[in-house]
PDB file of C-alpha atoms and ligand atoms in Angstrom:
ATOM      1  CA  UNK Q   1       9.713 -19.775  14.758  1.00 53.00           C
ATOM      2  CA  UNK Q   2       8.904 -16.399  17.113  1.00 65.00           C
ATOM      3  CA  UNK Q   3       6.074 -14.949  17.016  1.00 69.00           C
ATOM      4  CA  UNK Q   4       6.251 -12.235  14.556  1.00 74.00           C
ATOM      5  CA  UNK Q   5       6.639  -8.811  16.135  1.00 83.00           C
ATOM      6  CA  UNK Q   6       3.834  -7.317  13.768  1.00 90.00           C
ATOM      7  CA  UNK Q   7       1.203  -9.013  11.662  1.00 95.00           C
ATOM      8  CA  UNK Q   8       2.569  -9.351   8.237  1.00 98.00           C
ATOM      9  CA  UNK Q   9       1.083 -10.617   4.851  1.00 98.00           C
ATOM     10  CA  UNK Q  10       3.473 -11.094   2.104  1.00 98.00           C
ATOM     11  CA  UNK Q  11       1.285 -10.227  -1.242  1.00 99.00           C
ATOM     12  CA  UNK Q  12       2.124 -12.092  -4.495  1.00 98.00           C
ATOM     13  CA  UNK Q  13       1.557 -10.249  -8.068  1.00 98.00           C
ATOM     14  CA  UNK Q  14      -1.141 -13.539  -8.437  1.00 98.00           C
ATOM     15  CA  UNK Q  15      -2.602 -12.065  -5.677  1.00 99.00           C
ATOM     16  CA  UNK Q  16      -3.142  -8.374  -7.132  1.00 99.00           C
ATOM     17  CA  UNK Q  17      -4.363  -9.525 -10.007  1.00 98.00           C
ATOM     18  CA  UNK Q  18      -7.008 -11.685  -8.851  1.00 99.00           C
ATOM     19  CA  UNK Q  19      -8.422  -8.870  -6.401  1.00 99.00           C
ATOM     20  CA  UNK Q  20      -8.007  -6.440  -9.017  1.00 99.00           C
ATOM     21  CA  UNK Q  21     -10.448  -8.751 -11.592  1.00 99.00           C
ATOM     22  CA  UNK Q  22     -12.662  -9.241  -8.718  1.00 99.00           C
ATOM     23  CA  UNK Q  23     -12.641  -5.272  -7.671  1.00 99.00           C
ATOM     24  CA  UNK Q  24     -13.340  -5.002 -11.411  1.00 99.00           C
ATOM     25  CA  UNK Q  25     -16.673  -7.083 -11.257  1.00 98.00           C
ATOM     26  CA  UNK Q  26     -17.783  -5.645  -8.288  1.00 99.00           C
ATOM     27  CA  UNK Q  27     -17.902  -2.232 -10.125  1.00 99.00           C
ATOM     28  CA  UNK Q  28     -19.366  -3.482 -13.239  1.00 98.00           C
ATOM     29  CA  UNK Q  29     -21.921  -5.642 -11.537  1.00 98.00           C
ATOM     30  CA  UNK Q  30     -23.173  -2.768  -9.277  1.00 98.00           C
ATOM     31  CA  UNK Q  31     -24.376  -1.307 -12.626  1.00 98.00           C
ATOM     32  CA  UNK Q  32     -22.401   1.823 -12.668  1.00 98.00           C
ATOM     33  CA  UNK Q  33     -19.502   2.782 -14.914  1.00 98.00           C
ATOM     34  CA  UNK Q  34     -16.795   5.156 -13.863  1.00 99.00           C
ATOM     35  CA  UNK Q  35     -15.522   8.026 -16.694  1.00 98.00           C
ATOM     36  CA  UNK Q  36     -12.128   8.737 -14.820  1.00 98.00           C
ATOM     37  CA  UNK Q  37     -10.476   6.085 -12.353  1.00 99.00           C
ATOM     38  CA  UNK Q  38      -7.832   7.795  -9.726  1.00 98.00           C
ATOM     39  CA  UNK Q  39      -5.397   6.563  -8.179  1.00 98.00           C
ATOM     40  CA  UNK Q  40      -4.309   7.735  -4.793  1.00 98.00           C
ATOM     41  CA  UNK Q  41      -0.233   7.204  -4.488  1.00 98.00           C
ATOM     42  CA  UNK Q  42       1.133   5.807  -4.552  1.00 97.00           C
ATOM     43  CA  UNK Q  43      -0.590   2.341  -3.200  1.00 98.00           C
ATOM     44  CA  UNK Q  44      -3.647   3.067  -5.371  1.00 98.00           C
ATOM     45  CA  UNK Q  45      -1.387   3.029  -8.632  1.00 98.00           C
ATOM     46  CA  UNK Q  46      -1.236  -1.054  -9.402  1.00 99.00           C
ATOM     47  CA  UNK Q  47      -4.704  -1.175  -9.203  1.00 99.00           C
ATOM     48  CA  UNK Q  48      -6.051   1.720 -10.330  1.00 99.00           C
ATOM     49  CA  UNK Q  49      -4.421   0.976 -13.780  1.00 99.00           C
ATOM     50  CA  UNK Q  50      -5.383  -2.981 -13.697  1.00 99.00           C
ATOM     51  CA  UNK Q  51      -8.966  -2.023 -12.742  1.00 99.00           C
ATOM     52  CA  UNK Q  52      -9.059   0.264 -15.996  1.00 99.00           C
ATOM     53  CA  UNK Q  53      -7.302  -2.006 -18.295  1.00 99.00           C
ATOM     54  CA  UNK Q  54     -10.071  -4.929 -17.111  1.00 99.00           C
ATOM     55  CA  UNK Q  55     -13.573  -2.328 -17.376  1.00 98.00           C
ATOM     56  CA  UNK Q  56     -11.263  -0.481 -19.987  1.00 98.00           C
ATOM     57  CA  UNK Q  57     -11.009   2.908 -18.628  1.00 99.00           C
ATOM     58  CA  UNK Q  58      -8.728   5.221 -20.589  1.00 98.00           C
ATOM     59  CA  UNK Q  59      -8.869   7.912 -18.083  1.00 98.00           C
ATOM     60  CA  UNK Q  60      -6.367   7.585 -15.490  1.00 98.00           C
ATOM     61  CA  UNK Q  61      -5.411  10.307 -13.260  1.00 98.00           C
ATOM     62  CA  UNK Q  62      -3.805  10.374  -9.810  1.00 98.00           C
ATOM     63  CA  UNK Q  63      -3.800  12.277  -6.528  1.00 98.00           C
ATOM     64  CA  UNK Q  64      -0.896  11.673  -3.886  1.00 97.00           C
ATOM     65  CA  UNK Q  65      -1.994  11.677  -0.122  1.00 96.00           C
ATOM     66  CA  UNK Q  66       0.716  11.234   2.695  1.00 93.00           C
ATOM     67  CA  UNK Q  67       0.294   9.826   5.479  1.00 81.00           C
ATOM     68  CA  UNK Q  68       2.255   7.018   6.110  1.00 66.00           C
ATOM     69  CA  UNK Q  69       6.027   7.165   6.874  1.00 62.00           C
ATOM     70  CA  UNK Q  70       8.322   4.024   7.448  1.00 63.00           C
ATOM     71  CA  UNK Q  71       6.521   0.869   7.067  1.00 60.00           C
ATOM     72  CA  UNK Q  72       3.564   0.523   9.509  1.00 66.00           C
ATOM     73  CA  UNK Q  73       3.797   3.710  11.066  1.00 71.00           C
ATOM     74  CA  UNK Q  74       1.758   6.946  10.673  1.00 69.00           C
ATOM     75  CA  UNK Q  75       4.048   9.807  11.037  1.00 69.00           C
ATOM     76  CA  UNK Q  76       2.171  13.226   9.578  1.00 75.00           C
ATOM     77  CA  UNK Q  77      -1.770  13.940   9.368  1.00 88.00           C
ATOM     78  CA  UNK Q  78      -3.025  12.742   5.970  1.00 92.00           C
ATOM     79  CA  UNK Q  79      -2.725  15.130   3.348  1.00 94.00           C
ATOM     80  CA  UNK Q  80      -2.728  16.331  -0.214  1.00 95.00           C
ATOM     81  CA  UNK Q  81       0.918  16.913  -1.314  1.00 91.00           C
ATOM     82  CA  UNK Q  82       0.603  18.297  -5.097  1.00 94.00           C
ATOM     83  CA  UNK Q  83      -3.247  19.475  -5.385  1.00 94.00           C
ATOM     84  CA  UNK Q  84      -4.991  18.246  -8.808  1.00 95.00           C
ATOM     85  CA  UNK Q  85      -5.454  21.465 -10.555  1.00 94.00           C
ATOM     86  CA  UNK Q  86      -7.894  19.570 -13.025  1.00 96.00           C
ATOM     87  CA  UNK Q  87     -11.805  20.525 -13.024  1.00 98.00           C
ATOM     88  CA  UNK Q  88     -13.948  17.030 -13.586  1.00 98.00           C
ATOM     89  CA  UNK Q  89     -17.482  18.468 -13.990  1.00 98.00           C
ATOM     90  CA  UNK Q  90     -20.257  15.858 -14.829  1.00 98.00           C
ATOM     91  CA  UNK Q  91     -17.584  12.909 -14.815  1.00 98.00           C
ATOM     92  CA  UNK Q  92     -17.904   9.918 -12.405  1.00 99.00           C
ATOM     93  CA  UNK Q  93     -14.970   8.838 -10.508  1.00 99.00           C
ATOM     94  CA  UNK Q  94     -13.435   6.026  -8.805  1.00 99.00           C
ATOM     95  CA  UNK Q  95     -11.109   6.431  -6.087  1.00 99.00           C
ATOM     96  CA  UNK Q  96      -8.449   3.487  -5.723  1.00 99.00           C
ATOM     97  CA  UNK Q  97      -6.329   2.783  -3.066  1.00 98.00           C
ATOM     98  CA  UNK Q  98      -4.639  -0.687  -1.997  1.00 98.00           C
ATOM     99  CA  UNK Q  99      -6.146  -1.128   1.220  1.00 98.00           C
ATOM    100  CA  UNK Q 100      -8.192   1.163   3.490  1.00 98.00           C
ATOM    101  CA  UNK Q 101      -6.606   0.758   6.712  1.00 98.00           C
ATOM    102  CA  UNK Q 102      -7.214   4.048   8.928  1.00 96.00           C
ATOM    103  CA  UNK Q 103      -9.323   5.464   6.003  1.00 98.00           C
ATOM    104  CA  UNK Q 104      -7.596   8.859   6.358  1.00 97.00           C
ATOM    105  CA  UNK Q 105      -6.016   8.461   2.854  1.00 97.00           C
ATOM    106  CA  UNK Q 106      -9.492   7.928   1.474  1.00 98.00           C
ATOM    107  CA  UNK Q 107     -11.426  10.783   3.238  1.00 98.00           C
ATOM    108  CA  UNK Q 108      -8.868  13.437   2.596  1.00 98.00           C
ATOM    109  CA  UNK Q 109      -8.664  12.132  -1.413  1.00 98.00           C
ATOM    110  CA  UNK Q 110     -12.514  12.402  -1.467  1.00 98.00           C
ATOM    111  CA  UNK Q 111     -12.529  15.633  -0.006  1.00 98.00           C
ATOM    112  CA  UNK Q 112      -9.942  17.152  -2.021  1.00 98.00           C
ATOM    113  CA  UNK Q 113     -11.664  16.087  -5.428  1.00 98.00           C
ATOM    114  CA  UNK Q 114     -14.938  17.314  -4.233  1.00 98.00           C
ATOM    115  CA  UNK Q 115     -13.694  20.824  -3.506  1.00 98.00           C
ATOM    116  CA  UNK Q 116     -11.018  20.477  -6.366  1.00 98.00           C
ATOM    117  CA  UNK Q 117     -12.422  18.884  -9.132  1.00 98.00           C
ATOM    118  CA  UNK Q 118     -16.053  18.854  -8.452  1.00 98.00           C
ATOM    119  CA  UNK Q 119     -16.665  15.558 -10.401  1.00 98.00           C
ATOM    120  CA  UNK Q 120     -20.745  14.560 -10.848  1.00 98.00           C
ATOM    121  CA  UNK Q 121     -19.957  11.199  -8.146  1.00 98.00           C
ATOM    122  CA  UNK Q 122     -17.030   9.772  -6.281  1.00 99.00           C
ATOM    123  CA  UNK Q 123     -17.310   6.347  -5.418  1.00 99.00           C
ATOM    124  CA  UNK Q 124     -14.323   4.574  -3.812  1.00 99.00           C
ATOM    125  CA  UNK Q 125     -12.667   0.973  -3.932  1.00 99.00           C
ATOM    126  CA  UNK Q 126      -9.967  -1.307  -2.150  1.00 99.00           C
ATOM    127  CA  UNK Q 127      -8.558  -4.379  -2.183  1.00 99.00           C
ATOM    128  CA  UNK Q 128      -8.465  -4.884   1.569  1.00 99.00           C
ATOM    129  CA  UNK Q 129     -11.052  -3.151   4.355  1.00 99.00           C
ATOM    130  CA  UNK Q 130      -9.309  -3.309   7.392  1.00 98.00           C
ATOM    131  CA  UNK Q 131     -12.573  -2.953   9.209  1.00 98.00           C
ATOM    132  CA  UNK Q 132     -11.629  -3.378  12.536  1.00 97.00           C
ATOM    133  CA  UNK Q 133     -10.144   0.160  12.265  1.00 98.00           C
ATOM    134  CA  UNK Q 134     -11.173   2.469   9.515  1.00 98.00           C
ATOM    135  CA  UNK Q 135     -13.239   5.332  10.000  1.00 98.00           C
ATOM    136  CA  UNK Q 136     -15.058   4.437   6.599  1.00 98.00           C
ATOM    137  CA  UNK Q 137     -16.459   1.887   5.012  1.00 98.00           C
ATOM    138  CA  UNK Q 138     -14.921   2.018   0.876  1.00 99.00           C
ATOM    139  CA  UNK Q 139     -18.241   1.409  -1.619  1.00 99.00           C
ATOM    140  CA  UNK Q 140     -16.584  -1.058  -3.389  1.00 99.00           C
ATOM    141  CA  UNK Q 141     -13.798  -3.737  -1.271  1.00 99.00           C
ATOM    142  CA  UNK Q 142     -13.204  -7.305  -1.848  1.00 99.00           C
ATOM    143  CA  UNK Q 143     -11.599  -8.697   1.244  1.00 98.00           C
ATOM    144  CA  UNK Q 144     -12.926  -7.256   4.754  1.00 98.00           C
ATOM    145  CA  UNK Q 145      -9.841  -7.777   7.143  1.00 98.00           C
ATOM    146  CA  UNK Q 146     -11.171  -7.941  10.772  1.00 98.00           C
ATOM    147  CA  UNK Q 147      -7.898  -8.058  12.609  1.00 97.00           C
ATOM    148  CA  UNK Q 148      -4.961  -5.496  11.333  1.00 97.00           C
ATOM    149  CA  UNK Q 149      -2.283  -6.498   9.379  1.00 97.00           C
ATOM    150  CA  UNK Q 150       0.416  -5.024   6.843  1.00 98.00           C
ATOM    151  CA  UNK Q 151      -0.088  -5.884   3.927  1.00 98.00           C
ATOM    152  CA  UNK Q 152       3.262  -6.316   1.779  1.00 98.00           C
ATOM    153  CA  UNK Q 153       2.588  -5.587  -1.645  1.00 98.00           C
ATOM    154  CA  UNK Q 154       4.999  -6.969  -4.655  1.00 98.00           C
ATOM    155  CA  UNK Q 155       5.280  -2.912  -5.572  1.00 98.00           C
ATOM    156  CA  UNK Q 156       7.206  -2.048  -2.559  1.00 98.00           C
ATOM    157  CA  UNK Q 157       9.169  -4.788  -1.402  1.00 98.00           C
ATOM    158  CA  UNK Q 158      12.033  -2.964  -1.061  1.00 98.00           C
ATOM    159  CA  UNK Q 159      10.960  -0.153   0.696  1.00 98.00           C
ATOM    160  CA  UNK Q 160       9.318  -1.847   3.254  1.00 98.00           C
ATOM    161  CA  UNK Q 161      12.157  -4.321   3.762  1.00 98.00           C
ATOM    162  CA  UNK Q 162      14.261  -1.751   4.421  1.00 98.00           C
ATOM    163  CA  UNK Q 163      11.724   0.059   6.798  1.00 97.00           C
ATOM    164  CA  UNK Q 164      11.502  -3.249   8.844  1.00 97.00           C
ATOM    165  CA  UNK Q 165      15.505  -3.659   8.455  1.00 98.00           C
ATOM    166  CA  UNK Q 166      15.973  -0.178  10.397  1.00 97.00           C
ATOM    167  CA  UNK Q 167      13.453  -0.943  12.958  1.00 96.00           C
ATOM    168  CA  UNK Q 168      15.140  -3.869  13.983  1.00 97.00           C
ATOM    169  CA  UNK Q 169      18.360  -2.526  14.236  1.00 97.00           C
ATOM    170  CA  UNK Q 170      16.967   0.838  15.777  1.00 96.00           C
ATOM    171  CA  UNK Q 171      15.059  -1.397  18.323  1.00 95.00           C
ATOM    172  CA  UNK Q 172      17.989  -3.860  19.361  1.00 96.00           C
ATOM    173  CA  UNK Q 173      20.483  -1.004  19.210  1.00 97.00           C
ATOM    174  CA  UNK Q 174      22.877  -3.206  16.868  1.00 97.00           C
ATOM    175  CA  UNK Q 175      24.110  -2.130  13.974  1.00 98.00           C
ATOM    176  CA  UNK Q 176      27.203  -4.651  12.817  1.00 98.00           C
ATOM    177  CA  UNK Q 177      25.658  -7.798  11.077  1.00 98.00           C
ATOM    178  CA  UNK Q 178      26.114 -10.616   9.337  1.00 98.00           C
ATOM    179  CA  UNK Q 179      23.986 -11.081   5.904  1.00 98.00           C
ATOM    180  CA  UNK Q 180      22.376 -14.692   7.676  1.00 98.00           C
ATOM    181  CA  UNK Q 181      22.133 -12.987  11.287  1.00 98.00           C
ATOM    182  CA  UNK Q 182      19.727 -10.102   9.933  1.00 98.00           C
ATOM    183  CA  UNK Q 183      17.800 -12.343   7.150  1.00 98.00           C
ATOM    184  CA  UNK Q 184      17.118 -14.827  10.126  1.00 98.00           C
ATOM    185  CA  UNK Q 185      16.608 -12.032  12.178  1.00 97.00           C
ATOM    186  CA  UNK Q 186      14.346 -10.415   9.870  1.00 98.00           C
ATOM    187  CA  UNK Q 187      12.490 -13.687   9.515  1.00 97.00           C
ATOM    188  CA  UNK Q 188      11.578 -14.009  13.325  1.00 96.00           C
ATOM    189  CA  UNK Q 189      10.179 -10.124  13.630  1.00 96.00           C
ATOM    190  CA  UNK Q 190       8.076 -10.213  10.030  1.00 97.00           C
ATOM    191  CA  UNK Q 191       7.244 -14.103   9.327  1.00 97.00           C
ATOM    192  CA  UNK Q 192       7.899 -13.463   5.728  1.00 97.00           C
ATOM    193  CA  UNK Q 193      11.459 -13.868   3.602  1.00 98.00           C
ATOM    194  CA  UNK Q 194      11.431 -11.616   0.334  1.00 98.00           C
ATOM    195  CA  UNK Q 195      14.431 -13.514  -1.368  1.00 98.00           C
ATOM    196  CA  UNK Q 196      17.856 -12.546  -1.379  1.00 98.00           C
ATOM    197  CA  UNK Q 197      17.748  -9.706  -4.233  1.00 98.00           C
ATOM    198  CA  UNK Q 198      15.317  -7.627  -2.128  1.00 98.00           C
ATOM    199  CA  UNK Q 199      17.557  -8.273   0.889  1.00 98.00           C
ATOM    200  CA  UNK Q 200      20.631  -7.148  -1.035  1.00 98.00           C
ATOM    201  CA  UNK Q 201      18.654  -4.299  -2.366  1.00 98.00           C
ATOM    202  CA  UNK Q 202      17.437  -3.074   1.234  1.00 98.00           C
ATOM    203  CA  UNK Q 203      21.558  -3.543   2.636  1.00 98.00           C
ATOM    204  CA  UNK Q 204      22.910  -1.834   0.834  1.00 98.00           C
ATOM    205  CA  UNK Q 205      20.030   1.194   1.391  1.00 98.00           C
ATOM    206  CA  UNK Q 206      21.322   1.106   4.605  1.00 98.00           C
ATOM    207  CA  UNK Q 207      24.787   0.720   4.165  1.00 98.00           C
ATOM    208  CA  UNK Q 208      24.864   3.896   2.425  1.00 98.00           C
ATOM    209  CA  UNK Q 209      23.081   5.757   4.546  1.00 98.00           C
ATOM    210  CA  UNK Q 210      25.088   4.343   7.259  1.00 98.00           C
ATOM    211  CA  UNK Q 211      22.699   2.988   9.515  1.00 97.00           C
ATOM    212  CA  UNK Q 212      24.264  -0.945   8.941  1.00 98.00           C
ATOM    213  CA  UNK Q 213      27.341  -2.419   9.127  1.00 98.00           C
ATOM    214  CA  UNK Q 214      27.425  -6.135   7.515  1.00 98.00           C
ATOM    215  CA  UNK Q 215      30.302  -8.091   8.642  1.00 96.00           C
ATOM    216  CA  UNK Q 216      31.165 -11.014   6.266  1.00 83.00           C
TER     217      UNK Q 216
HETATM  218  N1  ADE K 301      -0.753   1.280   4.001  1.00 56.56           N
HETATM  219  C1  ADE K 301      -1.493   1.721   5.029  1.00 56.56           C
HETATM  220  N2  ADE K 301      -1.880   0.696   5.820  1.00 56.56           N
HETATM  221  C2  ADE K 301      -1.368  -0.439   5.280  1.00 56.56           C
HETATM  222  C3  ADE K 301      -1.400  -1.801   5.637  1.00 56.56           C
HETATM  223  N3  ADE K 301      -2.041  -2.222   6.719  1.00 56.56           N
HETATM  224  N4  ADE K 301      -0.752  -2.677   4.829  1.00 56.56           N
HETATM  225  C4  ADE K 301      -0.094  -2.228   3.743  1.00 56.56           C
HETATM  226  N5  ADE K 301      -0.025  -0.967   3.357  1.00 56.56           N
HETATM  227  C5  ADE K 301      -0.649  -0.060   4.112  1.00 56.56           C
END
């Protein structure tokens, strides 16, 4: 097989679980309990709410940064899109995302809740560091990832697949394929296959919005 155009790991729902459980312990064994867990979305979401149901948390809230556009590619400045018009005075709070990768998600998140919410103490926690290039270092992480990567969570499959679907036929300026020409196709650029319901899924995405043509 090619070498895969970018660096991709495709993430099992095993997977999220286990690193969830092990965020989890990290928290717990550090000796401090959060009052209010938030999620930032929508990546934070999965295991913001596992991490709560495992050091049973009832308070879940959420802030939603953007950021990232189509798979793998920054296309705005991080920022808040619906500010949190809640006041969390004297609460602790933990800040989950999936992965820190640039760490812009996280900063502006923090930020925002400070100024916002003015909780007692944020502390913050991933499932993957990407240390290589984020601008902070999350309190809590449990893998450190010293080369960068995408990480293909089970939550967006879909999205993503079609993301990496238009990029290849943006890039090799064909649109008319077969179903087997773009899932081998897709296979080369990505390394990963994410079964045939989450190909069908992602086709017909861009069928309708007419940016593929699959020939039978
Ligand atoms: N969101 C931002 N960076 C990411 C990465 N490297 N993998 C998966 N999701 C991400």
């Amino acid at each position: 097989m090619a070498v895969p155009k970018i660096r991709v790991k495709l993430v099992t729902w095993d997977e999220v679980h286990g690193w969830a459980f092990r965020l989890a312990r990290l928290v717990e064994e550090s000796g401090w309990r959060p009052d209010v867990v938030v999620a930032i979305a929508r990546g934070g979401y999965v295991p913001a709410r596992l991490v709560c149901d495992i050091l049973d948390v009832h308070d879940l809230l959420s802030v939603q940064v953007l950021h990232w556009g189509r798979a793998a590619e920054i296309t705005a400045e991080a920022h808040v899109k619906y500010p949190v018009p809640v006041k969390l005075e004297g609460k602790r709070v933990l800040l989950i995302d999936d992965i820190c990768d640039t760490g812009d998600s996280i900063i502006v998140a923090k930020k925002h809740l400070e100024e916002r919410a003015a909780p007692a103490e944020i502390r913050t926690g991933v499932m993957q560091w990407i240390s290589a290039v984020a601008k902070i270092k999350p309190d809590y992480y449990v893998e450190e990832l010293r080369d960068w990567v995408w990480y293909q969570y089970p939550w967006c499959r879909v999205e993503d697949t079609t993301n990496f679907i238009e990029k290849i036929v943006g890039e090799t300026g064909r649109k008319e394929w077969t179903r087997s020409e773009l899932v081998e196709e897709f296979k080369e650029w990505y390394g990963i296959d994410v079964g045939e319901e989450v190909f069908e899924e992602a086709f017909k995405k861009l069928v309708e919005r007419g940016v593929l043509v699959l020939k039978e």
